[in-house]
CSV table of C-alpha atoms in Angstrom, one decimal:
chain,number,residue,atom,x,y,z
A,1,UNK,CA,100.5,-128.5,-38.7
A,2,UNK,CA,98.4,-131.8,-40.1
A,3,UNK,CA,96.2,-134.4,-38.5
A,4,UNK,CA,98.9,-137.1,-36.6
A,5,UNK,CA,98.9,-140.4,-38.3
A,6,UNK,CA,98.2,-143.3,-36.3
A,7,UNK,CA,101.8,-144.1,-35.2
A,8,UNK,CA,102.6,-140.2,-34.5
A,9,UNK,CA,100.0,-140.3,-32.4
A,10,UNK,CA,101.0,-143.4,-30.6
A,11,UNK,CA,104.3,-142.0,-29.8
A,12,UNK,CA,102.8,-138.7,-28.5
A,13,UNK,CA,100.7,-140.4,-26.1
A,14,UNK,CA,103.6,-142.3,-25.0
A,15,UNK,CA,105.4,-139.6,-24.6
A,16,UNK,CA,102.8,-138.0,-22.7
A,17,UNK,CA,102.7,-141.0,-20.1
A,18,UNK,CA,106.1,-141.2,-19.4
A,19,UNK,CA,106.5,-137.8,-18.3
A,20,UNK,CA,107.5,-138.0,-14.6
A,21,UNK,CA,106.1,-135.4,-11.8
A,22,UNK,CA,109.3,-133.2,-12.2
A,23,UNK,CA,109.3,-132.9,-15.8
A,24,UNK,CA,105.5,-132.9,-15.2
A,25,UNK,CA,105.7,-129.5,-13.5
A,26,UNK,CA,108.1,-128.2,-15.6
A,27,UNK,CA,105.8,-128.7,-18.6
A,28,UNK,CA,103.3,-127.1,-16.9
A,29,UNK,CA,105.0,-123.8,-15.8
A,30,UNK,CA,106.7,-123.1,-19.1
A,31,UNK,CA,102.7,-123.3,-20.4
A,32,UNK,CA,102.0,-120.8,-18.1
A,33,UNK,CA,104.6,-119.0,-19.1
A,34,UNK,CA,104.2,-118.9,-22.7
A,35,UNK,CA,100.1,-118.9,-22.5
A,36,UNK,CA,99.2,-118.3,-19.0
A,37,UNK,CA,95.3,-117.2,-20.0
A,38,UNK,CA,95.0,-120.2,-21.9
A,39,UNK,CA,96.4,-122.5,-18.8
A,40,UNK,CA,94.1,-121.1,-16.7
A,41,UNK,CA,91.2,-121.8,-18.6
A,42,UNK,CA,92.5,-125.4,-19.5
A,43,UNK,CA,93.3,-126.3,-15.6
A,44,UNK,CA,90.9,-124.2,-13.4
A,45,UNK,CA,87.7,-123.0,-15.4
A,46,UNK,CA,87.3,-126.0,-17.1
A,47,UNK,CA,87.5,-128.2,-14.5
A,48,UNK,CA,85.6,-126.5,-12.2
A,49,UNK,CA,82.8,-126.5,-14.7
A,50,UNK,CA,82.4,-130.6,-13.8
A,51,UNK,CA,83.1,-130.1,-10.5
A,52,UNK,CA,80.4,-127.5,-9.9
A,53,UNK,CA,78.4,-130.0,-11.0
A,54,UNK,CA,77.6,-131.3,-7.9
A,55,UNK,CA,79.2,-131.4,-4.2
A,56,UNK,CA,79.6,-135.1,-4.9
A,57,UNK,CA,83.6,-136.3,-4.6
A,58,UNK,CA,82.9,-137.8,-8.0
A,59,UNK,CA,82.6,-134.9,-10.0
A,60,UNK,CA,85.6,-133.6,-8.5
A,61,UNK,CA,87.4,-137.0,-9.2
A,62,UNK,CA,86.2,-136.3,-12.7
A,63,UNK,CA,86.9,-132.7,-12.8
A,64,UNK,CA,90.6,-134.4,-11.8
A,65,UNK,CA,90.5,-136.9,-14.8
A,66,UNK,CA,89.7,-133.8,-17.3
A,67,UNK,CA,92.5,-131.8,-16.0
A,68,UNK,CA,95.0,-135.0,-16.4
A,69,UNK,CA,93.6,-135.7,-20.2
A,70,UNK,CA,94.4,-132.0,-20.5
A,71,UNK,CA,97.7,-132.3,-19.5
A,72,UNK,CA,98.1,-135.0,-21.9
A,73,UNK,CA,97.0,-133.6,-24.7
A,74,UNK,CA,99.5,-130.5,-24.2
A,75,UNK,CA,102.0,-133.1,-24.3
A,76,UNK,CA,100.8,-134.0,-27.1
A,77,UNK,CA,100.7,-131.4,-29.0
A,78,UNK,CA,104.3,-130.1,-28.1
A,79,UNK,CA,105.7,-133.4,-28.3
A,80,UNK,CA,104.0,-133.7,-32.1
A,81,UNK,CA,104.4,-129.6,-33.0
A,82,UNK,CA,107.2,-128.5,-31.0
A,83,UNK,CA,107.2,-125.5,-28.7
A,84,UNK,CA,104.2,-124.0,-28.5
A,85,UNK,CA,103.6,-120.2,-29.5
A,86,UNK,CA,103.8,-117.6,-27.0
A,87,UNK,CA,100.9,-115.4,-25.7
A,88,UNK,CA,103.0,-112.4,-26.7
A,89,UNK,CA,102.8,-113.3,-30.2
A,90,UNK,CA,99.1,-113.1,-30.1
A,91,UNK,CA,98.3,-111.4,-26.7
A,92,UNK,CA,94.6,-111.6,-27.7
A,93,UNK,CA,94.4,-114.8,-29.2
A,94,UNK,CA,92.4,-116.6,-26.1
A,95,UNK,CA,89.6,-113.6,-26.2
A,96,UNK,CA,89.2,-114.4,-29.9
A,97,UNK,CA,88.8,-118.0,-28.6
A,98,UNK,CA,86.7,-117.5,-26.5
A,99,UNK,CA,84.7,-115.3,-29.1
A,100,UNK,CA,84.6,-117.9,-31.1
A,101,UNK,CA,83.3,-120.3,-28.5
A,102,UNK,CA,80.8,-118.6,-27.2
A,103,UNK,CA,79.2,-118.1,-30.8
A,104,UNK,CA,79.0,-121.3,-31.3
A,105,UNK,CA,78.4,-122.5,-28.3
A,106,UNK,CA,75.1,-120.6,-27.8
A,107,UNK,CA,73.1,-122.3,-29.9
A,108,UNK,CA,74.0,-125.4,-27.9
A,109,UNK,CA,73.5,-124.1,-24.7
A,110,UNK,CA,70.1,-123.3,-25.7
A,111,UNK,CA,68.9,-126.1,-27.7
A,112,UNK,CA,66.3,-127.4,-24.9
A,113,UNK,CA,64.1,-124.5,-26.6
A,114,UNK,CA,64.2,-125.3,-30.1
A,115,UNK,CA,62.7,-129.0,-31.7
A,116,UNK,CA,65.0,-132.1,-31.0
A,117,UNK,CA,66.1,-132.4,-34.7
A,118,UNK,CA,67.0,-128.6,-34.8
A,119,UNK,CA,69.1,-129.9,-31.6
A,120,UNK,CA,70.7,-132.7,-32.9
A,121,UNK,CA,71.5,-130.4,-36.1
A,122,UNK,CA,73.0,-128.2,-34.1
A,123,UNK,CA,75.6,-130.4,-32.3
A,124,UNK,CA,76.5,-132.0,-35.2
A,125,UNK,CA,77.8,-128.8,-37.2
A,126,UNK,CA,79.6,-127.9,-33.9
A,127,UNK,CA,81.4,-130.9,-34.2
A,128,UNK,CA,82.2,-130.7,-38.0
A,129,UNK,CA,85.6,-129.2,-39.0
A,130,UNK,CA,85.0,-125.3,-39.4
A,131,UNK,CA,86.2,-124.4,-43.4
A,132,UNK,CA,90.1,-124.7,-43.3
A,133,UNK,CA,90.0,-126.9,-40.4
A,134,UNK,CA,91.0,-130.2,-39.7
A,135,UNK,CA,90.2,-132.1,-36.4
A,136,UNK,CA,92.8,-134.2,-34.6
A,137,UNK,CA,90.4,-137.0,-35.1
A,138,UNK,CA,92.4,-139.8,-33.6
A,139,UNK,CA,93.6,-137.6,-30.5
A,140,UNK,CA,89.5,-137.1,-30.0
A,141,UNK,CA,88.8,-140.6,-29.9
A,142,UNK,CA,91.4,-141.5,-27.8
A,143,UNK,CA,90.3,-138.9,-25.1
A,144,UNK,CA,86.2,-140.1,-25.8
A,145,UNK,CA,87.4,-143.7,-24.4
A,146,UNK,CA,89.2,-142.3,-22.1
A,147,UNK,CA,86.5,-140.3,-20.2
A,148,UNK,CA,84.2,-143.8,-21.0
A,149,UNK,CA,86.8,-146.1,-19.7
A,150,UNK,CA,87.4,-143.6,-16.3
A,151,UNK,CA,83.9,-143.7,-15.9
A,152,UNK,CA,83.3,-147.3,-16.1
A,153,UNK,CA,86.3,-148.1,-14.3
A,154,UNK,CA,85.6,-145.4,-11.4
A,155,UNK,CA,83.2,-147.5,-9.5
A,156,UNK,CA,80.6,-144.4,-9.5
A,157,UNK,CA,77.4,-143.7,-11.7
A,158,UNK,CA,77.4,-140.8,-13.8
A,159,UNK,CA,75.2,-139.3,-15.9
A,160,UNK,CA,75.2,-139.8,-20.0
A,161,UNK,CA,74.9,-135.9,-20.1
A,162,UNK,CA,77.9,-135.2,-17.7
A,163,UNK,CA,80.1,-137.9,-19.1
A,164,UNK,CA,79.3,-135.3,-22.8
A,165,UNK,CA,79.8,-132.1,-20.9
A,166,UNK,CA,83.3,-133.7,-20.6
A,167,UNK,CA,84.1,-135.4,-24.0
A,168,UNK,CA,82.4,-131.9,-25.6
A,169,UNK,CA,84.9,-129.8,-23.2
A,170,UNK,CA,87.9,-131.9,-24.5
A,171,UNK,CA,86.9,-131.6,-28.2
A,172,UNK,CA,87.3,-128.2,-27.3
A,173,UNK,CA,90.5,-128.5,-26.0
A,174,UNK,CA,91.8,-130.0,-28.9
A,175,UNK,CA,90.2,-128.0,-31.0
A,176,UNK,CA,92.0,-124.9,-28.9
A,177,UNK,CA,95.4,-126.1,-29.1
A,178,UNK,CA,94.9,-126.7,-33.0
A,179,UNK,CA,94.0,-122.9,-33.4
A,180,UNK,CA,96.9,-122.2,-31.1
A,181,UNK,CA,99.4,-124.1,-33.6
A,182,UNK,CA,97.9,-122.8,-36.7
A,183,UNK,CA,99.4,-120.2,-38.1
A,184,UNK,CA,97.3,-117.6,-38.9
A,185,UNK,CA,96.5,-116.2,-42.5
């Protein structure tokens, strides 16, 4: 696996676009299928972390717009990297993940209690590439303007902090699928 260039990535998301509903759902089922943990996590926790957000019918329209990025960068991904691994290969792989996660989400979670700088700090070596790892920087960025142009095109207000609850989850999500197409060593 490596980092898609520019034009990789271009044809990815393309691809990703042009997938009608039927193929759509076929995607979809073969990912449960061959990671059904993982699916679950990508189309129902995640979103229903936004969407418990509030009982607004924005957040849900957001939690919507997550789940559809989501799906988009599965395309992605198996557009750029071919079929993805199955969950028998690794049947514990998404606990590890979410090991993983969790430790390093923590200190995030409770950075209202330590100093601002500590905070900022924080976040930042969350974001950096773990030893080993690249990020799919490109992919990132495209799903950051996403979620700012969905939010500025949505005709409703949200919050600076929500709109990086959702940019931080898809980082995640990419982040995810790049562990999930790594072999490991």
């Amino acid at each position: 696996m490596h980092e898609l260039i520019e034009r990789e990535l271009f044809e990815a998301l393309e691809y990703a676009r042009s997938v009608d509903e039927e193929q759509g759902r076929h995607i979809l089922i073969q990912f449960e299928i061959d990671q059904p943990m993982f699916s679950t996590t990508l189309f129902n926790v995640f979103p229903s972390v936004i969407d418990n957000q509030s009982s607004e019918i924005k957040y849900q329209n957001l939690a919507q717009h997550f789940a559809d990025l989501c799906f988009d960068v599965l395309c992605v991904y198996t557009k750029a990297f071919g079929k993805m691994p199955n969950c028998e290969d690794d049947p514990l792989w998404i606990e590890s993940q979410a090991k993983l996660l969790d430790k390093e989400l923590a200190p995030l979670l409770t950075s209202n209690h330590v100093s601002d700088k500590a905070a900022k700090k924080m976040r930042e070596d969350f974001f950096k590439p773990k030893e080993g790892e690249f990020i799919q920087t490109g992919l990132v960025e495209f799903m950051n303007m996403a979620v700012d142009d969905y939010a500025k095109n949505s005709g409703d207000e949200y919050h600076d902090s929500m709109l990086d609850l959702t940019k931080t989850m898809l980082f995640v999500v990419v982040r995810m699928f790049n562990n999930l197409y790594t072999p490991v060593k």
